[in-house]
Short mmCIF file of C-alpha atoms in Angstrom, two decimals:
data_model
loop_
_atom_site.label_atom_id
_atom_site.label_comp_id
_atom_site.label_asym_id
_atom_site.label_seq_id
_atom_site.Cartn_x
_atom_site.Cartn_y
_atom_site.Cartn_z
CA MET A 2 0.00 0.00 0.00
CA TYR A 3 2.81 2.42 0.87
CA THR A 4 4.44 2.02 -2.56
CA SER A 5 1.07 2.53 -4.26
CA ALA A 6 0.48 5.67 -2.18
CA LEU A 7 3.85 7.08 -3.21
CA ASN A 8 2.92 6.38 -6.84
CA VAL A 9 -0.30 8.37 -6.35
CA LEU A 10 1.76 11.27 -4.98
CA LYS A 11 4.12 11.07 -7.93
CA LYS A 12 1.25 11.11 -10.40
CA ILE A 13 -0.20 14.23 -8.80
CA THR A 14 3.17 16.00 -8.57
CA ASP A 15 3.92 15.12 -12.20
CA TYR A 16 1.01 17.43 -13.07
CA GLY A 17 2.68 20.26 -11.14
CA TYR A 18 0.82 20.01 -7.85
CA GLU A 19 1.96 19.28 -4.29
CA ALA A 20 0.81 16.06 -2.61
CA TYR A 21 1.57 14.35 0.70
CA ILE A 22 0.49 11.35 2.75
CA ILE A 23 -1.00 12.84 5.90
CA GLY A 24 -2.43 11.81 9.24
CA GLY A 25 -2.64 8.34 10.68
CA TYR A 26 -0.39 6.50 8.26
CA PRO A 27 2.77 8.64 8.74
CA ARG A 28 2.07 8.74 12.49
CA ASP A 29 1.79 4.96 12.76
CA LEU A 30 4.76 4.41 10.46
CA TYR A 31 6.87 6.62 12.72
CA LEU A 32 5.64 4.69 15.78
CA LYS A 33 6.26 1.36 13.99
CA ARG A 34 2.57 0.47 14.26
CA SER A 35 0.54 -1.25 11.57
CA SER A 36 -1.81 1.00 9.61
CA VAL A 37 -4.29 0.32 6.84
CA ASP A 38 -5.75 3.66 5.72
CA VAL A 39 -3.79 6.17 3.69
CA ASP A 40 -5.04 9.75 3.42
CA ILE A 41 -3.51 12.18 0.96
CA CYS A 42 -3.62 15.98 0.88
CA THR A 43 -2.84 18.17 -2.12
CA ASP A 44 -3.24 21.66 -3.53
CA ALA A 45 -5.06 20.15 -6.53
CA THR A 46 -8.82 20.76 -6.45
CA PRO A 47 -11.36 17.93 -6.77
CA MET A 48 -12.01 18.87 -10.39
CA GLU A 49 -8.28 18.82 -11.16
CA LEU A 50 -7.93 15.44 -9.45
CA MET A 51 -10.76 14.06 -11.58
CA ASN A 52 -8.77 15.09 -14.65
CA ILE A 53 -5.66 13.32 -13.33
CA PHE A 54 -7.24 10.01 -12.29
CA GLU A 55 -9.53 7.87 -14.41
CA GLU A 56 -11.09 5.86 -11.59
CA VAL A 57 -12.85 8.25 -9.22
CA VAL A 58 -15.17 6.51 -6.77
CA THR A 59 -16.79 9.41 -4.94
CA THR A 60 -16.40 13.14 -4.65
CA ASN A 61 -17.36 15.47 -1.83
CA SER A 62 -16.47 18.81 -3.32
CA GLU A 63 -18.15 20.61 -0.40
CA TYR A 64 -15.25 19.47 1.76
CA GLY A 65 -12.68 19.13 -1.03
CA SER A 66 -12.50 15.33 -0.91
CA VAL A 67 -12.12 12.76 -3.69
CA VAL A 68 -11.75 8.98 -3.44
CA ILE A 69 -9.76 7.42 -6.28
CA ILE A 70 -8.70 3.86 -7.08
CA HIS A 71 -5.04 3.11 -7.78
CA ASP A 72 -3.59 -0.40 -7.88
CA LYS A 73 -7.06 -1.60 -6.77
CA ILE A 74 -6.73 0.41 -3.55
CA ASN A 75 -9.02 3.26 -2.49
CA PHE A 76 -7.25 6.49 -1.58
CA GLU A 77 -9.00 9.53 -0.13
CA ILE A 78 -7.44 12.74 -1.40
CA THR A 79 -8.34 16.07 0.18
CA THR A 80 -7.54 19.52 -1.15
CA PHE A 81 -5.63 21.90 1.13
CA ARG A 82 -8.27 24.00 2.85
CA SER A 83 -9.09 26.37 5.64
CA GLU A 84 -12.42 26.36 7.40
CA GLY A 85 -14.90 29.10 8.24
CA LYS A 86 -16.68 29.66 11.53
CA TYR A 87 -18.01 26.45 13.09
CA VAL A 88 -21.71 26.01 13.80
CA ASN A 89 -23.37 23.88 16.49
CA ASN A 90 -19.95 23.00 17.95
CA ARG A 91 -19.39 20.56 15.12
CA LYS A 92 -19.23 21.63 11.44
CA PRO A 93 -17.51 24.50 9.64
CA SER A 94 -19.94 26.88 7.95
CA SER A 95 -17.69 27.08 4.91
CA VAL A 96 -14.56 25.62 3.35
CA LEU A 97 -12.00 27.61 1.40
CA TYR A 98 -9.29 25.97 -0.72
CA VAL A 99 -5.78 27.21 0.05
CA ASP A 100 -2.37 26.73 -1.58
CA SER A 101 -0.28 26.20 1.55
CA LEU A 102 0.32 22.86 3.29
CA GLU A 103 1.05 24.68 6.56
CA GLU A 104 -2.28 26.51 6.40
CA ASP A 105 -4.04 23.20 5.80
CA LEU A 106 -2.29 21.64 8.79
CA GLN A 107 -3.44 24.50 11.03
CA ARG A 108 -7.07 23.34 10.73
CA ARG A 109 -6.29 19.78 11.86
CA ASP A 110 -6.86 18.59 15.40
CA PHE A 111 -3.70 17.22 17.04
CA THR A 112 -0.02 17.70 16.28
CA ILE A 113 0.57 13.93 16.09
CA ASN A 114 -1.73 13.81 13.03
CA THR A 115 0.19 16.44 11.06
CA LEU A 116 3.26 14.43 10.08
CA CYS A 117 3.46 14.20 6.27
CA ILE A 118 5.35 12.05 3.75
CA ASP A 119 6.28 13.36 0.31
CA LYS A 120 6.63 11.43 -2.97
CA ASP A 121 10.25 10.53 -2.15
CA GLY A 122 9.36 9.11 1.28
CA ASN A 123 10.72 12.10 3.20
CA HIS A 124 9.01 13.16 6.44
CA ILE A 125 7.63 16.71 6.47
CA ASP A 126 7.12 17.92 10.04
CA LEU A 127 5.89 21.51 10.22
CA MET A 128 3.93 21.31 13.49
CA GLY A 129 6.25 19.45 15.87
CA ALA A 130 4.57 16.08 15.34
CA LYS A 131 7.74 14.03 15.91
CA ALA A 132 8.51 15.81 19.18
CA ASP A 133 5.06 15.01 20.57
CA LEU A 134 5.19 11.45 19.26
CA ASP A 135 8.52 11.01 21.03
CA LYS A 136 7.03 12.47 24.23
CA ARG A 137 3.93 10.30 23.73
CA ILE A 138 1.60 13.23 24.25
CA ILE A 139 -1.67 14.34 22.63
CA ARG A 140 -1.46 18.10 22.00
CA MET A 141 -4.05 20.27 20.29
CA ILE A 142 -3.05 22.48 17.38
CA GLY A 143 -3.87 26.01 18.46
CA ASN A 144 -5.77 26.97 21.59
CA PRO A 145 -7.75 24.03 23.05
CA LYS A 146 -10.24 26.50 24.50
CA VAL A 147 -11.17 27.54 20.96
CA ARG A 148 -10.63 24.27 19.09
CA LEU A 149 -12.77 22.10 21.40
CA LYS A 150 -15.65 24.59 21.27
CA GLU A 151 -15.39 24.60 17.47
CA ASP A 152 -15.85 20.84 17.20
CA ALA A 153 -16.89 18.85 20.28
CA LEU A 154 -15.96 15.57 18.58
CA ARG A 155 -12.32 16.52 19.20
CA ILE A 156 -12.94 15.80 22.88
CA LEU A 157 -13.67 12.14 22.20
CA ARG A 158 -10.99 11.91 19.53
CA ALA A 159 -8.41 13.07 22.07
CA VAL A 160 -9.44 10.30 24.47
CA ARG A 161 -9.52 7.77 21.64
CA PHE A 162 -5.98 8.57 20.47
CA ALA A 163 -4.69 8.60 24.05
CA THR A 164 -6.26 5.18 24.60
CA VAL A 165 -5.17 3.48 21.39
CA LEU A 166 -1.65 4.90 21.43
CA ASN A 167 -1.29 4.83 25.24
CA PHE A 168 -0.33 8.51 25.22
CA GLU A 169 -0.81 11.20 27.86
CA LEU A 170 -3.07 14.19 27.27
CA ASP A 171 -1.39 17.59 27.27
CA PRO A 172 -2.29 19.26 30.63
CA THR A 173 -3.90 22.28 28.96
CA LEU A 174 -5.94 20.06 26.66
CA LYS A 175 -6.99 17.98 29.64
CA LEU A 176 -8.10 21.08 31.52
CA TYR A 177 -10.36 22.27 28.72
CA ILE A 178 -11.77 18.80 28.01
CA LYS A 179 -13.01 18.80 31.62
CA LYS A 180 -14.40 22.30 31.21
CA TYR A 181 -16.21 21.59 27.96
CA ALA A 182 -17.26 17.99 28.70
CA PRO A 183 -20.99 18.93 28.45
CA LEU A 184 -20.47 19.75 24.75
CA VAL A 185 -20.39 16.02 23.90
CA LYS A 186 -24.14 15.94 24.62
CA LYS A 187 -24.64 17.77 21.33
CA LEU A 188 -22.87 15.10 19.27
CA SER A 189 -24.94 12.62 17.32
CA ARG A 190 -25.43 9.15 18.75
CA GLU A 191 -23.67 7.70 15.73
CA ARG A 192 -20.48 9.74 16.11
CA LYS A 193 -20.30 9.20 19.86
CA LYS A 194 -20.70 5.46 19.44
CA GLU A 195 -18.05 5.30 16.71
CA GLU A 196 -15.47 6.83 19.03
CA LEU A 197 -16.56 4.80 22.07
CA ASP A 198 -16.48 1.59 20.02
CA ILE A 199 -12.80 2.18 19.26
CA ILE A 200 -12.04 2.95 22.90
CA PHE A 201 -13.96 -0.09 24.18
CA ALA A 202 -12.36 -2.36 21.55
CA SER A 203 -8.83 -1.27 22.45
CA SER A 204 -6.52 -3.60 24.36
CA ASN A 205 -5.82 -0.46 26.43
CA LYS A 206 -9.51 0.15 27.19
CA GLU A 207 -8.96 0.25 30.95
CA TYR A 208 -6.95 3.44 30.49
CA GLY A 209 -9.57 4.85 28.12
CA ILE A 210 -12.38 4.14 30.59
CA LYS A 211 -10.34 5.78 33.35
CA LEU A 212 -9.90 8.89 31.20
CA LEU A 213 -13.60 9.08 30.33
CA CYS A 214 -14.45 9.02 34.02
CA GLU A 215 -11.65 11.34 35.13
CA LEU A 216 -12.55 13.93 32.49
CA LYS A 217 -16.23 13.95 33.53
CA LEU A 218 -17.28 12.60 30.15
CA ALA A 219 -19.14 9.49 31.35
CA ASP A 220 -22.11 11.41 32.77
CA ASN A 221 -22.32 13.65 29.70
CA LEU A 222 -22.23 10.56 27.46
CA GLU A 223 -25.12 9.03 29.47
CA ILE A 224 -22.97 6.12 30.63
CA SER A 225 -22.64 7.19 34.25
CA ASN A 226 -22.10 3.61 35.47
CA LEU A 227 -18.92 3.37 33.37
CA LYS A 228 -16.76 3.55 36.51
CA LYS A 229 -18.32 0.27 37.70
CA VAL A 230 -17.65 -1.61 34.47
CA LYS A 231 -15.74 -4.87 34.61
CA VAL A 232 -12.96 -4.59 32.03
CA THR A 233 -13.08 -7.57 29.66
CA PRO A 234 -11.53 -8.25 26.23
CA SER A 235 -14.72 -7.75 24.18
CA MET A 236 -16.19 -4.39 23.21
CA ILE A 237 -19.78 -5.65 23.26
CA VAL A 238 -19.41 -6.90 26.84
CA THR A 239 -18.45 -3.37 27.90
CA TRP A 240 -21.54 -1.99 26.19
CA ALA A 241 -23.70 -4.70 27.81
CA GLN A 242 -22.84 -3.27 31.24
CA LEU A 243 -23.76 0.33 30.41
CA GLU A 244 -27.56 0.25 30.11
CA ALA A 245 -27.19 2.14 26.85
CA LEU A 246 -29.55 0.30 24.47
CA ASN A 247 -31.97 3.24 24.37
CA LYS A 248 -29.26 5.88 24.31
CA TYR A 249 -27.11 4.76 21.38
CA ASN A 250 -27.80 3.34 17.96
CA PHE A 251 -26.84 -0.33 18.00
CA SER A 252 -27.22 -2.70 15.07
CA SER A 253 -29.89 -5.39 15.40
CA SER A 254 -27.13 -7.95 15.90
CA GLU A 255 -25.51 -5.89 18.67
CA LYS A 256 -28.85 -5.40 20.41
CA GLU A 257 -29.62 -9.10 20.28
CA THR A 258 -26.18 -9.98 21.65
CA ILE A 259 -26.40 -7.47 24.51
CA ILE A 260 -29.89 -8.65 25.50
CA LYS A 261 -28.74 -12.28 25.53
CA ILE A 262 -25.64 -11.50 27.59
CA LEU A 263 -27.83 -9.81 30.19
CA GLU A 264 -30.33 -12.69 30.16
CA LEU A 265 -27.51 -15.10 30.98
CA LYS A 266 -26.69 -13.35 34.24
CA ASP A 267 -28.77 -15.74 36.37
CA LYS A 268 -28.32 -18.84 34.22
CA ASN A 269 -25.83 -21.69 34.48
CA LEU A 270 -23.56 -21.19 31.48
CA LEU A 271 -22.29 -24.77 31.76
CA ASP A 272 -25.82 -26.20 31.51
CA LYS A 273 -25.98 -27.99 28.17
CA LYS A 274 -29.39 -26.61 27.22
CA VAL A 275 -28.40 -23.05 28.09
CA LEU A 276 -25.29 -23.40 25.96
CA TYR A 277 -27.30 -24.96 23.13
CA ASP A 278 -30.02 -22.28 23.22
CA TYR A 279 -27.71 -19.26 23.39
CA GLY A 280 -24.80 -20.57 21.33
CA LEU A 281 -21.08 -20.66 21.94
CA TYR A 282 -20.38 -17.06 20.86
CA VAL A 283 -22.81 -15.35 23.23
CA CYS A 284 -22.01 -17.72 26.09
CA SER A 285 -18.29 -17.07 25.62
CA LEU A 286 -18.95 -13.34 25.91
CA ALA A 287 -21.03 -13.94 29.03
CA CYS A 288 -18.13 -15.94 30.51
CA GLU A 289 -15.99 -12.79 30.42
CA LEU A 290 -18.56 -10.90 32.45
CA TYR A 291 -19.71 -13.59 34.86
CA GLY A 292 -16.38 -15.25 35.57
CA VAL A 293 -16.94 -18.68 34.02
CA ASP A 294 -13.95 -20.61 32.64
CA LYS A 295 -14.11 -20.58 28.82
CA LYS A 296 -12.15 -23.83 28.64
CA ASN A 297 -14.90 -25.63 30.55
CA LEU A 298 -17.51 -23.95 28.36
CA ASN A 299 -15.79 -25.15 25.19
CA GLN A 300 -15.58 -28.68 26.53
CA VAL A 301 -19.30 -28.76 27.28
CA TYR A 302 -20.11 -27.30 23.86
CA SER A 303 -17.90 -29.89 22.12
CA SER A 304 -19.74 -32.67 23.94
CA LEU A 305 -23.14 -31.65 22.54
CA GLN A 306 -24.56 -34.09 20.01
CA ILE A 307 -26.27 -31.27 18.13
CA HIS A 308 -25.71 -27.53 17.89
CA SER A 309 -28.91 -26.63 16.03
CA LYS A 310 -32.16 -28.19 14.76
CA LEU A 311 -30.45 -28.79 11.45
CA ASP A 312 -28.16 -31.34 13.10
CA ILE A 313 -31.04 -33.63 14.10
CA ALA A 314 -30.64 -36.92 12.19
CA LEU A 315 -34.34 -37.02 11.21
CA SER A 316 -35.86 -34.27 9.05
CA PRO A 317 -39.39 -33.00 9.81
CA MET A 318 -40.76 -34.86 6.75
CA VAL A 319 -39.21 -38.14 7.88
CA ILE A 320 -40.72 -37.62 11.33
CA CYS A 321 -44.13 -37.20 9.70
CA ASN A 322 -43.59 -40.41 7.72
CA VAL A 323 -42.63 -42.30 10.89
CA LEU A 324 -45.86 -41.18 12.54
CA ASP A 325 -47.87 -41.46 9.30
CA LYS A 326 -49.12 -37.88 9.76
CA GLU A 327 -49.35 -34.80 7.61
CA PRO A 328 -47.11 -31.88 8.66
CA GLY A 329 -48.80 -29.76 11.31
CA GLY A 330 -48.50 -27.82 14.52
CA PHE A 331 -47.51 -30.93 16.48
CA LEU A 332 -44.05 -30.83 14.86
CA LYS A 333 -42.83 -27.81 16.82
CA GLY A 334 -43.37 -29.41 20.21
CA LEU A 335 -42.01 -32.75 19.04
CA ILE A 336 -38.81 -31.22 17.66
CA ASN A 337 -38.35 -29.18 20.85
CA ASP A 338 -38.62 -32.44 22.78
CA LEU A 339 -36.04 -34.06 20.51
CA GLU A 340 -33.67 -31.15 21.06
CA ASP A 341 -33.92 -31.54 24.83
CA ALA A 342 -33.47 -35.30 24.64
CA LEU A 343 -30.44 -35.00 22.39
CA VAL A 344 -28.83 -32.17 24.32
CA TYR A 345 -29.14 -34.09 27.60
CA ASP A 346 -28.05 -37.35 25.92
CA LYS A 347 -31.33 -39.18 26.58
CA VAL A 348 -31.20 -40.52 23.04
CA GLU A 349 -28.49 -40.95 20.41
CA ASN A 350 -28.59 -38.79 17.32
CA THR A 351 -29.08 -41.63 14.85
CA LYS A 352 -32.02 -42.33 12.58
CA GLU A 353 -32.66 -45.65 14.29
CA ALA A 354 -32.56 -44.32 17.86
CA LEU A 355 -34.68 -41.26 17.04
CA THR A 356 -37.23 -43.34 15.15
CA GLU A 357 -37.59 -45.63 18.14
CA TYR A 358 -37.87 -42.64 20.51
CA ILE A 359 -40.59 -41.00 18.41
CA THR A 360 -42.50 -44.26 17.97
CA ASN A 361 -42.45 -44.98 21.72
CA ASN A 362 -43.44 -41.46 22.78
CA TYR A 363 -45.73 -40.16 20.04
CA ASN A 364 -47.73 -43.08 18.68
#
């Protein structure tokens, strides 16, 4: 990907424009961390970029952004810009294209995200990014008092970067995050959850949770019981402890998983029928929260004769033939009975044994 990105820079510069890799990729490369997304900035406008590249996926000219395909990889390219007055503590009212890389960097959030790489692989450091990366500190570009009020999402982004990178927050930034913590209430549920998902998924989440509480963000994020959370490996288990189903937008799958984890609180996770009904995935998550040994859980799950109705050796039609009956409502109860019998090893999962069981109990 890095070589392809440099080729994109070269193609743009061959047309007489400036272009640099910016943001997370140079930062992570400097820290010797893996990185997957490459963002590029340039003084070429979206229209000029569309003339340079044949494969343009999307354009967002309002914010000077174009996504192009090169070597079968998507690259987001953004034109150097400055931003007008922010509205609603979130979005700039206007965007103005500029010719200067330094002016473009001034609008960005933290110094650690301003390190650039040119077409020859050289680092361009105009904002002291390397110094702060070496100090392992998150520092705001400009005055935090102004920048956090401009865009409240920067509050959560600061905590997210500190968590993922295991960096300290600059004392001044920390002071103003505490002061302006109520501003996060104005953020959309979607954006808040995106940032919290990354924090809760981090292997360093305990630090992130500590910061959220220390900076008075938990109450303003409507997760006031965050300080009581049991830290576990899985993001969804953290969410399951926060009583947040009606406060954040979860996918249907996430909702279902959270509800099941909570239902399992008073159930025996090593009971074969519980494990069969809820499945290995959800029960494994519940183990993290309720202190059950996953090794024992896996052993019980492996011992089950069936893991779903589809594993039953007799199909519903064969069952009807055994009983000489047309398909009907009786099948649901009968199959439920077979599941219980198989799960608790009252009958073997063979056609012969199940046929005998059905004949003895349902004729």
